[in-house]
Tab-separated table of C-alpha atoms (C1' of nucleotides) in Angstrom:
chain	number	residue	atom	x	y	z
D	1	MET	CA	-72.930	29.199	-234.673
D	2	GLY	CA	-74.964	26.123	-234.028
D	3	ARG	CA	-75.046	24.147	-230.881
D	4	PRO	CA	-72.340	22.547	-228.846
D	5	PRO	CA	-71.418	19.071	-230.022
D	6	CYS	CA	-73.313	15.990	-229.044
D	7	CYS	CA	-71.935	13.540	-226.503
D	8	ASP	CA	-68.288	12.822	-227.203
D	9	LYS	CA	-67.758	9.335	-228.456
D	10	VAL	CA	-64.818	8.664	-226.153
D	11	GLY	CA	-65.735	6.364	-223.325
D	12	VAL	CA	-69.249	5.803	-224.544
D	13	LYS	CA	-70.543	2.432	-223.465
D	14	LYS	CA	-72.164	0.133	-225.993
D	15	GLY	CA	-74.050	-3.101	-225.866
D	16	PRO	CA	-76.875	-4.351	-223.699
D	17	TRP	CA	-78.233	-2.132	-220.981
D	18	THR	CA	-77.938	-3.245	-217.392
D	19	PRO	CA	-80.864	-3.000	-214.961
D	20	GLU	CA	-78.912	-0.372	-213.051
D	21	GLU	CA	-78.575	1.774	-216.150
D	22	ASP	CA	-82.243	1.307	-216.863
D	23	ILE	CA	-83.167	2.496	-213.420
D	24	ILE	CA	-80.922	5.519	-213.687
D	25	LEU	CA	-82.454	6.421	-217.004
D	26	VAL	CA	-86.002	5.857	-215.846
D	27	SER	CA	-85.408	7.824	-212.690
D	28	TYR	CA	-84.088	10.725	-214.683
D	29	ILE	CA	-86.979	10.681	-217.111
D	30	GLN	CA	-89.374	10.316	-214.239
D	31	GLU	CA	-88.033	13.556	-212.903
D	32	HIS	CA	-87.450	15.535	-216.067
D	33	GLY	CA	-89.631	13.854	-218.639
D	34	PRO	CA	-88.456	12.461	-221.937
D	35	GLY	CA	-86.742	14.746	-224.394
D	36	ASN	CA	-83.547	16.753	-224.388
D	37	TRP	CA	-81.687	13.504	-224.817
D	38	ARG	CA	-78.408	15.232	-225.207
D	39	ALA	CA	-78.550	16.268	-221.576
D	40	VAL	CA	-79.373	12.794	-220.315
D	41	PRO	CA	-75.886	11.229	-220.324
D	42	THR	CA	-74.262	14.242	-218.748
D	43	ASN	CA	-76.942	14.714	-216.109
D	44	THR	CA	-77.218	11.062	-215.178
D	45	GLY	CA	-73.619	10.048	-215.468
D	46	LEU	CA	-74.585	7.283	-217.830
D	47	MET	CA	-71.755	6.392	-220.157
D	48	ARG	CA	-74.184	6.172	-223.022
D	49	CYS	CA	-74.701	8.351	-226.002
D	50	SER	CA	-77.900	10.380	-226.114
D	51	LYS	CA	-79.126	8.367	-229.034
D	52	SER	CA	-78.745	5.158	-227.120
D	53	CYS	CA	-80.681	6.597	-224.182
D	54	ARG	CA	-83.518	7.702	-226.404
D	55	LEU	CA	-83.618	4.333	-228.116
D	56	ARG	CA	-83.625	2.457	-224.856
D	57	TRP	CA	-86.479	4.578	-223.609
D	58	THR	CA	-88.642	4.513	-226.696
D	59	ASN	CA	-88.131	0.854	-227.508
D	60	TYR	CA	-87.996	-0.721	-224.102
D	61	LEU	CA	-88.560	1.362	-221.016
D	62	ARG	CA	-91.336	3.619	-222.179
D	63	PRO	CA	-94.584	2.864	-220.358
D	64	GLY	CA	-97.452	1.477	-222.339
D	65	ILE	CA	-95.346	-0.855	-224.409
D	66	LYS	CA	-96.848	-4.262	-224.932
D	67	ARG	CA	-94.301	-6.989	-225.209
D	68	GLY	CA	-94.487	-10.592	-226.163
D	69	ASN	CA	-96.313	-12.347	-228.939
D	70	PHE	CA	-98.208	-10.434	-231.545
D	71	THR	CA	-101.860	-11.343	-231.797
D	72	ASP	CA	-103.386	-12.527	-235.044
D	73	GLN	CA	-105.146	-9.234	-235.311
D	74	GLU	CA	-101.950	-7.266	-234.864
D	75	GLU	CA	-100.208	-9.484	-237.340
D	76	LYS	CA	-102.843	-8.989	-239.989
D	77	LEU	CA	-102.937	-5.297	-239.347
D	78	ILE	CA	-99.202	-5.072	-239.825
D	79	ILE	CA	-99.388	-7.000	-243.064
D	80	HIS	CA	-102.124	-4.755	-244.257
D	81	LEU	CA	-100.374	-1.579	-243.283
D	82	GLN	CA	-97.085	-2.726	-244.717
D	83	ALA	CA	-98.821	-3.291	-248.021
D	84	LEU	CA	-100.166	0.221	-247.828
D	85	LEU	CA	-97.309	2.136	-246.306
D	86	GLY	CA	-94.253	0.119	-247.171
D	87	ASN	CA	-91.460	-0.067	-244.631
D	88	ARG	CA	-92.542	3.021	-242.788
D	89	TRP	CA	-92.421	1.375	-239.424
D	90	ALA	CA	-92.997	4.496	-237.414
D	91	ALA	CA	-96.173	5.177	-239.343
D	92	ILE	CA	-97.279	1.593	-238.956
D	93	ALA	CA	-96.481	1.723	-235.265
D	94	SER	CA	-98.796	4.688	-234.882
D	95	TYR	CA	-101.663	2.293	-235.560
D	96	LEU	CA	-100.441	-0.049	-232.864
D	97	PRO	CA	-99.925	2.252	-229.911
D	98	GLU	CA	-98.644	-0.501	-227.688
D	99	ARG	CA	-95.960	-1.629	-230.087
D	100	THR	CA	-92.778	0.137	-231.015
D	101	ASP	CA	-91.608	0.634	-234.544
D	102	ASN	CA	-88.560	-1.439	-233.736
D	103	ASP	CA	-90.731	-4.274	-232.508
D	104	ILE	CA	-92.874	-4.183	-235.590
D	105	LYS	CA	-89.866	-3.981	-237.835
D	106	ASN	CA	-88.272	-6.959	-236.134
D	107	TYR	CA	-91.472	-8.916	-236.245
D	108	TRP	CA	-91.860	-8.191	-239.899
D	109	ASN	CA	-88.324	-9.179	-240.726
D	110	THR	CA	-88.312	-12.335	-238.655
D	111	HIS	CA	-91.861	-13.619	-238.947
D	112	LEU	CA	-94.088	-11.992	-241.473
D	113	LYS	CA	-91.653	-11.750	-244.341
D	114	LYS	CA	-91.106	-15.471	-244.229
D	115	LYS	CA	-94.748	-16.185	-243.666
D	116	LEU	CA	-95.764	-14.179	-246.697
D	117	LYS	CA	-93.022	-15.694	-248.776
D	118	LYS	CA	-94.259	-19.140	-247.881
D	119	LEU	CA	-97.795	-18.195	-248.748
D	120	GLU	CA	-96.735	-16.709	-252.045
D	121	THR	CA	-94.722	-19.699	-253.125
D	122	GLY	CA	-97.298	-22.092	-251.791
D	123	VAL	CA	-100.336	-20.448	-253.287
D	124	GLU	CA	-99.001	-19.034	-256.452
D	125	GLY	CA	-96.243	-21.409	-257.347
D	126	GLN	CA	-93.478	-19.823	-259.320
D	127	THR	CA	-94.844	-16.307	-259.487
D	128	SER	CA	-93.660	-13.942	-256.834
D	129	THR	CA	-96.141	-11.347	-255.702
D	130	GLY	CA	-94.152	-10.100	-252.770
D	131	VAL	CA	-94.780	-6.633	-251.493
D	132	SER	CA	-91.283	-5.694	-252.418
D	133	SER	CA	-91.330	-7.225	-255.837
D	134	HIS	CA	-93.022	-4.354	-257.544
D	135	ASN	CA	-89.765	-2.908	-258.722
D	136	SER	CA	-89.505	-5.474	-261.438
D	137	ILE	CA	-93.020	-5.137	-262.768
D	138	SER	CA	-94.784	-2.526	-264.771
D	139	LYS	CA	-96.703	0.254	-263.135
D	140	GLY	CA	-100.015	-1.110	-264.273
D	141	GLN	CA	-99.183	-4.539	-263.009
D	142	TRP	CA	-97.993	-3.107	-259.762
D	143	GLU	CA	-101.160	-1.135	-259.264
D	144	ARG	CA	-103.293	-4.198	-259.874
D	145	ARG	CA	-101.076	-6.191	-257.578
D	146	LEU	CA	-101.311	-3.605	-254.884
D	147	GLN	CA	-105.053	-3.607	-255.304
D	148	THR	CA	-105.068	-7.354	-254.771
D	149	ASP	CA	-102.786	-7.026	-251.776
D	150	ILE	CA	-105.070	-4.461	-250.260
D	151	ASN	CA	-108.186	-6.503	-250.806
D	152	THR	CA	-106.551	-9.579	-249.358
D	153	ALA	CA	-105.203	-7.741	-246.378
D	154	LYS	CA	-108.504	-5.987	-245.907
D	155	GLN	CA	-110.350	-9.243	-245.693
D	156	ALA	CA	-107.857	-10.592	-243.218
D	157	LEU	CA	-108.090	-7.428	-241.196
D	158	CYS	CA	-111.853	-7.619	-241.112
D	159	GLU	CA	-111.731	-11.160	-239.856
D	160	ALA	CA	-109.300	-10.158	-237.193
D	161	LEU	CA	-111.312	-7.158	-236.150
D	162	SER	CA	-114.547	-9.048	-236.029
D	163	VAL	CA	-113.021	-11.599	-233.711
D	164	GLU	CA	-111.008	-9.393	-231.453
D	165	LYS	CA	-112.636	-6.081	-231.951
D	166	LEU	CA	-113.894	-5.641	-228.444
D	167	ASN	CA	-110.700	-6.735	-226.806
D	168	CYS	CA	-108.686	-4.567	-229.069
D	169	LEU	CA	-110.686	-1.457	-228.571
D	170	SER	CA	-110.786	-1.801	-224.846
D	171	ASP	CA	-107.059	-2.391	-224.784
D	172	VAL	CA	-106.322	0.544	-226.981
D	173	LYS	CA	-108.539	2.835	-225.021
D	174	ALA	CA	-107.140	1.672	-221.750
D	175	SER	CA	-103.628	2.130	-222.944
D	176	THR	CA	-104.279	5.587	-224.193
D	177	ASN	CA	-106.053	6.806	-221.124
D	178	GLY	CA	-103.429	5.392	-218.844
D	179	TYR	CA	-100.756	2.846	-219.185
D	180	ASN	CA	-102.175	-0.592	-219.325
D	181	TRP	CA	-99.865	-2.614	-217.200
D	182	SER	CA	-102.338	-5.421	-216.975
D	183	THR	CA	-101.545	-6.365	-220.548
D	184	ALA	CA	-97.850	-6.689	-219.915
D	185	PRO	CA	-96.906	-10.274	-220.568
D	186	SER	CA	-95.221	-12.361	-217.985
D	187	THR	CA	-92.240	-12.803	-220.252
D	188	TYR	CA	-91.214	-9.254	-219.739
D	189	ALA	CA	-87.725	-9.177	-218.356
D	190	SER	CA	-87.586	-9.231	-214.610
D	191	SER	CA	-85.327	-6.252	-214.558
D	192	THR	CA	-87.767	-4.172	-216.503
D	193	ALA	CA	-90.588	-5.455	-214.377
D	194	ASN	CA	-88.883	-3.715	-211.523
D	195	ILE	CA	-88.655	-0.625	-213.595
D	196	SER	CA	-92.298	-0.988	-214.454
D	197	ARG	CA	-93.111	-0.847	-210.802
D	198	LEU	CA	-90.919	2.160	-210.483
D	199	LEU	CA	-92.747	3.781	-213.329
D	200	GLU	CA	-96.142	2.826	-212.133
D	201	GLY	CA	-96.220	5.561	-209.567
D	202	TRP	CA	-95.012	8.060	-212.053
D	203	THR	CA	-97.561	7.151	-214.681
D	204	ARG	CA	-100.361	7.358	-212.180
D	205	ASN	CA	-99.254	10.840	-211.375
D	206	SER	CA	-98.893	11.648	-215.014
D	207	THR	CA	-102.341	10.469	-215.970
D	208	ARG	CA	-103.815	12.277	-213.037
D	209	THR	CA	-102.326	15.559	-214.110
D	210	GLY	CA	-103.293	14.507	-217.580
D	211	ALA	CA	-103.174	16.366	-220.817
D	212	SER	CA	-102.436	19.702	-219.294
D	213	GLN	CA	-98.875	18.627	-218.841
D	214	ALA	CA	-97.204	19.466	-222.036
D	215	ASN	CA	-93.882	17.851	-221.400
D	216	SER	CA	-94.361	14.701	-219.425
D	217	GLY	CA	-96.296	11.528	-218.951
D	218	SER	CA	-98.756	10.243	-221.453
D	219	THR	CA	-98.380	13.095	-223.850
D	220	GLN	CA	-94.759	12.231	-224.150
D	221	THR	CA	-95.058	8.546	-224.569
D	222	HIS	CA	-95.636	8.906	-228.244
D	223	ASP	CA	-93.491	11.902	-228.855
D	224	THR	CA	-91.907	10.085	-231.728
D	225	ALA	CA	-94.951	10.505	-233.852
D	226	SER	CA	-96.284	13.747	-232.540
D	227	SER	CA	-93.046	15.599	-232.772
D	228	GLN	CA	-93.018	15.023	-236.463
D	229	GLY	CA	-96.409	16.425	-237.059
D	230	THR	CA	-97.883	12.964	-237.174
D	231	PRO	CA	-100.295	12.606	-234.295
D	232	SER	CA	-99.937	9.356	-232.502
D	233	ALA	CA	-102.672	6.789	-232.579
D	234	ALA	CA	-103.408	7.589	-228.989
D	235	ASN	CA	-103.862	11.220	-229.790
D	236	CYS	CA	-106.007	10.379	-232.744
D	237	ILE	CA	-108.281	8.235	-230.688
D	238	LEU	CA	-108.683	10.852	-228.077
D	239	SER	CA	-109.138	13.729	-230.419
D	240	PRO	CA	-110.005	12.758	-233.952
D	241	GLU	CA	-108.935	15.133	-236.652
D	242	PRO	CA	-111.139	16.409	-239.416
D	243	LEU	CA	-111.211	14.179	-242.421
D	244	GLU	CA	-109.288	16.543	-244.605
D	245	SER	CA	-106.352	16.538	-242.313
D	246	LEU	CA	-106.631	12.840	-241.672
D	247	PHE	CA	-106.254	11.932	-245.265
D	248	GLY	CA	-104.067	14.824	-246.164
D	249	LEU	CA	-106.401	15.542	-249.000
D	250	ASP	CA	-105.318	19.042	-249.621
D	251	ALA	CA	-103.903	19.725	-253.021
D	252	SER	CA	-100.342	18.854	-252.185
D	253	SER	CA	-101.024	15.566	-250.495
D	254	THR	CA	-103.439	14.446	-253.148
D	255	GLU	CA	-100.750	15.122	-255.632
D	256	ALA	CA	-98.354	13.155	-253.514
D	257	SER	CA	-100.747	10.260	-253.364
D	258	GLU	CA	-101.172	10.218	-257.063
D	259	SER	CA	-97.516	10.404	-257.721
D	260	SER	CA	-96.943	7.630	-255.258
D	261	LEU	CA	-99.216	5.403	-257.233
D	262	LEU	CA	-97.265	5.961	-260.347
D	263	GLY	CA	-93.858	6.289	-258.884
D	264	GLU	CA	-91.201	3.710	-258.141
D	265	GLU	CA	-91.512	3.864	-254.434
D	266	ARG	CA	-94.413	2.587	-252.427
D	267	LYS	CA	-95.695	5.543	-250.502
D	268	PRO	CA	-98.741	5.893	-248.340
D	269	VAL	CA	-101.959	6.694	-250.088
D	270	PHE	CA	-103.059	8.521	-247.018
D	271	GLU	CA	-101.278	10.063	-244.129
D	272	ALA	CA	-100.693	7.604	-241.333
D	273	GLN	CA	-102.628	9.490	-238.777
D	274	GLU	CA	-105.815	7.648	-238.048
D	275	PRO	CA	-105.662	4.383	-236.153
D	276	LEU	CA	-107.873	1.356	-235.918
D	277	PHE	CA	-111.217	2.999	-235.930
D	278	PHE	CA	-110.603	4.471	-239.335
D	279	LEU	CA	-109.776	1.034	-240.642
D	280	GLU	CA	-112.805	-0.361	-238.937
D	281	SER	CA	-115.060	2.264	-240.420
D	282	TRP	CA	-113.566	1.600	-243.758
D	283	LEU	CA	-114.167	-2.111	-243.431
D	284	LEU	CA	-117.578	-2.022	-241.864
D	285	ASP	CA	-119.044	0.649	-244.071
D	286	GLU	CA	-117.754	-0.800	-247.232
D	287	GLY	CA	-118.400	-4.449	-246.730
D	288	VAL	CA	-115.377	-6.605	-246.996
D	289	GLY	CA	-114.724	-8.994	-249.795
D	290	HIS	CA	-117.000	-7.358	-252.283
D	291	GLY	CA	-116.181	-3.724	-251.805
D	292	GLN	CA	-115.433	-1.975	-255.044
D	293	LEU	CA	-113.846	1.066	-253.536
D	294	SER	CA	-110.285	0.627	-252.536
D	295	LEU	CA	-107.871	2.836	-250.708
D	296	LEU	CA	-106.337	3.559	-254.037
D	297	ASP	CA	-109.642	4.953	-255.129
D	298	MET	CA	-109.901	6.877	-251.925
D	299	ALA	CA	-106.631	8.524	-252.542
D	300	LEU	CA	-107.522	9.445	-256.056
D	301	ASP	CA	-110.921	10.792	-255.194
D	302	ASP	CA	-111.197	14.272	-253.857
D	303	ALA	CA	-114.274	13.463	-251.819
D	304	PRO	CA	-113.200	11.656	-248.680
D	305	ASP	CA	-116.592	12.020	-247.038
D	306	GLN	CA	-118.100	9.523	-249.427
D	307	LEU	CA	-116.320	6.872	-247.497
D	308	PHE	CA	-118.369	7.409	-244.395
O	1	DA	C1'	-74.043	-34.243	-223.412
O	2	DA	C1'	-72.064	-31.513	-226.902
O	3	DC	C1'	-72.042	-29.229	-230.969
O	4	DG	C1'	-73.783	-26.418	-234.670
O	5	DC	C1'	-77.469	-24.097	-236.815
O	6	DC	C1'	-81.491	-21.169	-236.493
O	7	DT	C1'	-84.412	-17.692	-234.601
O	8	DA	C1'	-85.648	-13.615	-232.161
O	9	DC	C1'	-84.757	-9.308	-230.601
O	10	DA	C1'	-82.020	-5.567	-228.536
O	11	DA	C1'	-78.977	-2.289	-229.976
O	12	DC	C1'	-76.077	0.214	-233.269
O	13	DC	C1'	-75.196	2.894	-237.506
O	14	DG	C1'	-75.906	6.192	-240.968
O	15	DC	C1'	-78.839	9.408	-243.055
O	16	DG	C1'	-82.263	13.163	-243.674
O	17	DG	C1'	-85.211	16.786	-241.975
O	18	DG	C1'	-85.807	20.391	-239.171
O	19	DA	C1'	-84.466	23.397	-235.311
O	20	DC	C1'	-81.262	26.345	-233.382
O	21	DT	C1'	-77.667	29.924	-233.133
G	1	DA	C1'	-78.475	33.009	-244.634
G	2	DA	C1'	-75.594	29.562	-243.444
G	3	DG	C1'	-73.463	26.398	-240.494
G	4	DT	C1'	-74.118	23.084	-236.927
G	5	DC	C1'	-76.472	19.954	-234.235
G	6	DC	C1'	-80.514	17.197	-232.432
G	7	DC	C1'	-83.930	13.993	-233.212
G	8	DG	C1'	-86.231	10.379	-235.417
G	9	DC	C1'	-86.312	6.823	-238.828
G	10	DG	C1'	-85.099	2.633	-241.360
G	11	DG	C1'	-81.585	-0.773	-242.258
G	12	DT	C1'	-78.417	-3.764	-240.351
G	13	DT	C1'	-75.693	-6.303	-237.010
G	14	DG	C1'	-74.538	-8.850	-232.755
G	15	DT	C1'	-75.725	-12.056	-229.496
G	16	DA	C1'	-78.295	-15.040	-226.451
G	17	DG	C1'	-81.353	-18.724	-226.215
G	18	DG	C1'	-83.790	-22.550	-228.456
G	19	DC	C1'	-83.773	-26.574	-231.127
G	20	DG	C1'	-82.273	-30.484	-233.786
G	21	DT	C1'	-78.797	-33.872	-234.726
DNA sequence: AACGCCTACAACCGCGGGACT
DNA sequence: AAGTCCCGCGGTTGTAGGCGT
């Protein structure tokens, strides 16, 4: 019954990865493609558990990852999405194809949380309107608060998009059609820069062979999202889904959205499947700052096409 | 110059869902 | 059908580097 056990925990190395380990891992993935993580330690001789290998790949070595400072636009987008989705970092990361969920999570915990806290205490004095404070307030209050959060975030997002829209879109497109090494910041660790060079050849090959390759290259770089039935942002950009599937507005998901609005937990009001251009459409069509239709309304309405 | 505190981020841990046998 | 395991996710921790005193 079942499968053989995962990597035995005896002799498993922990702690920071060395450049040598990185190269071994990258070389292996270059040859076999990501996935089947259980086989990685045994086949490479790495004294790491499969989980650790996967984590190292997805959070650090994977091509197409943008490192370094978050832009204002990214920051605002994260704030906005966090207000909408809660701490669903993987879902949020699907809107920022060049950032990993771990990165976003860290950035939220270290920067944005404090930033928002400061703003709250500064602007609103003693009242706390934090995104996580809804547990202590009534449902009606929470809904109104969420509405305010969304409107505020929406305005910020619009500002960000209007300023950096072109850059953003070109970056996103470039990174989805091929790995955008030109955006890699200079602060990227020298060891991984070497690995980047190593990968460069591989990614060129991968993008050349393109989408027909089911198990390697660009189609695998976002396997985290796609393997869970949640198309990555890259996939969404390249092949937009019908609206119904984007918003999950079949009976079950609408029900889920409604229950999320009334429930204890902050859940997404739409499935995290469509990236920036959905948000842009939403902003541009609606008119920011004075739009009366919110995402809450969207979720409650059964007519998604009225948004566009 | 040395020390201690703070910040940022890489990595680990535990859990849940789904796949596999 | 049931047991087992893999994979991915979110929360948390450990540590290195930066900064102020």
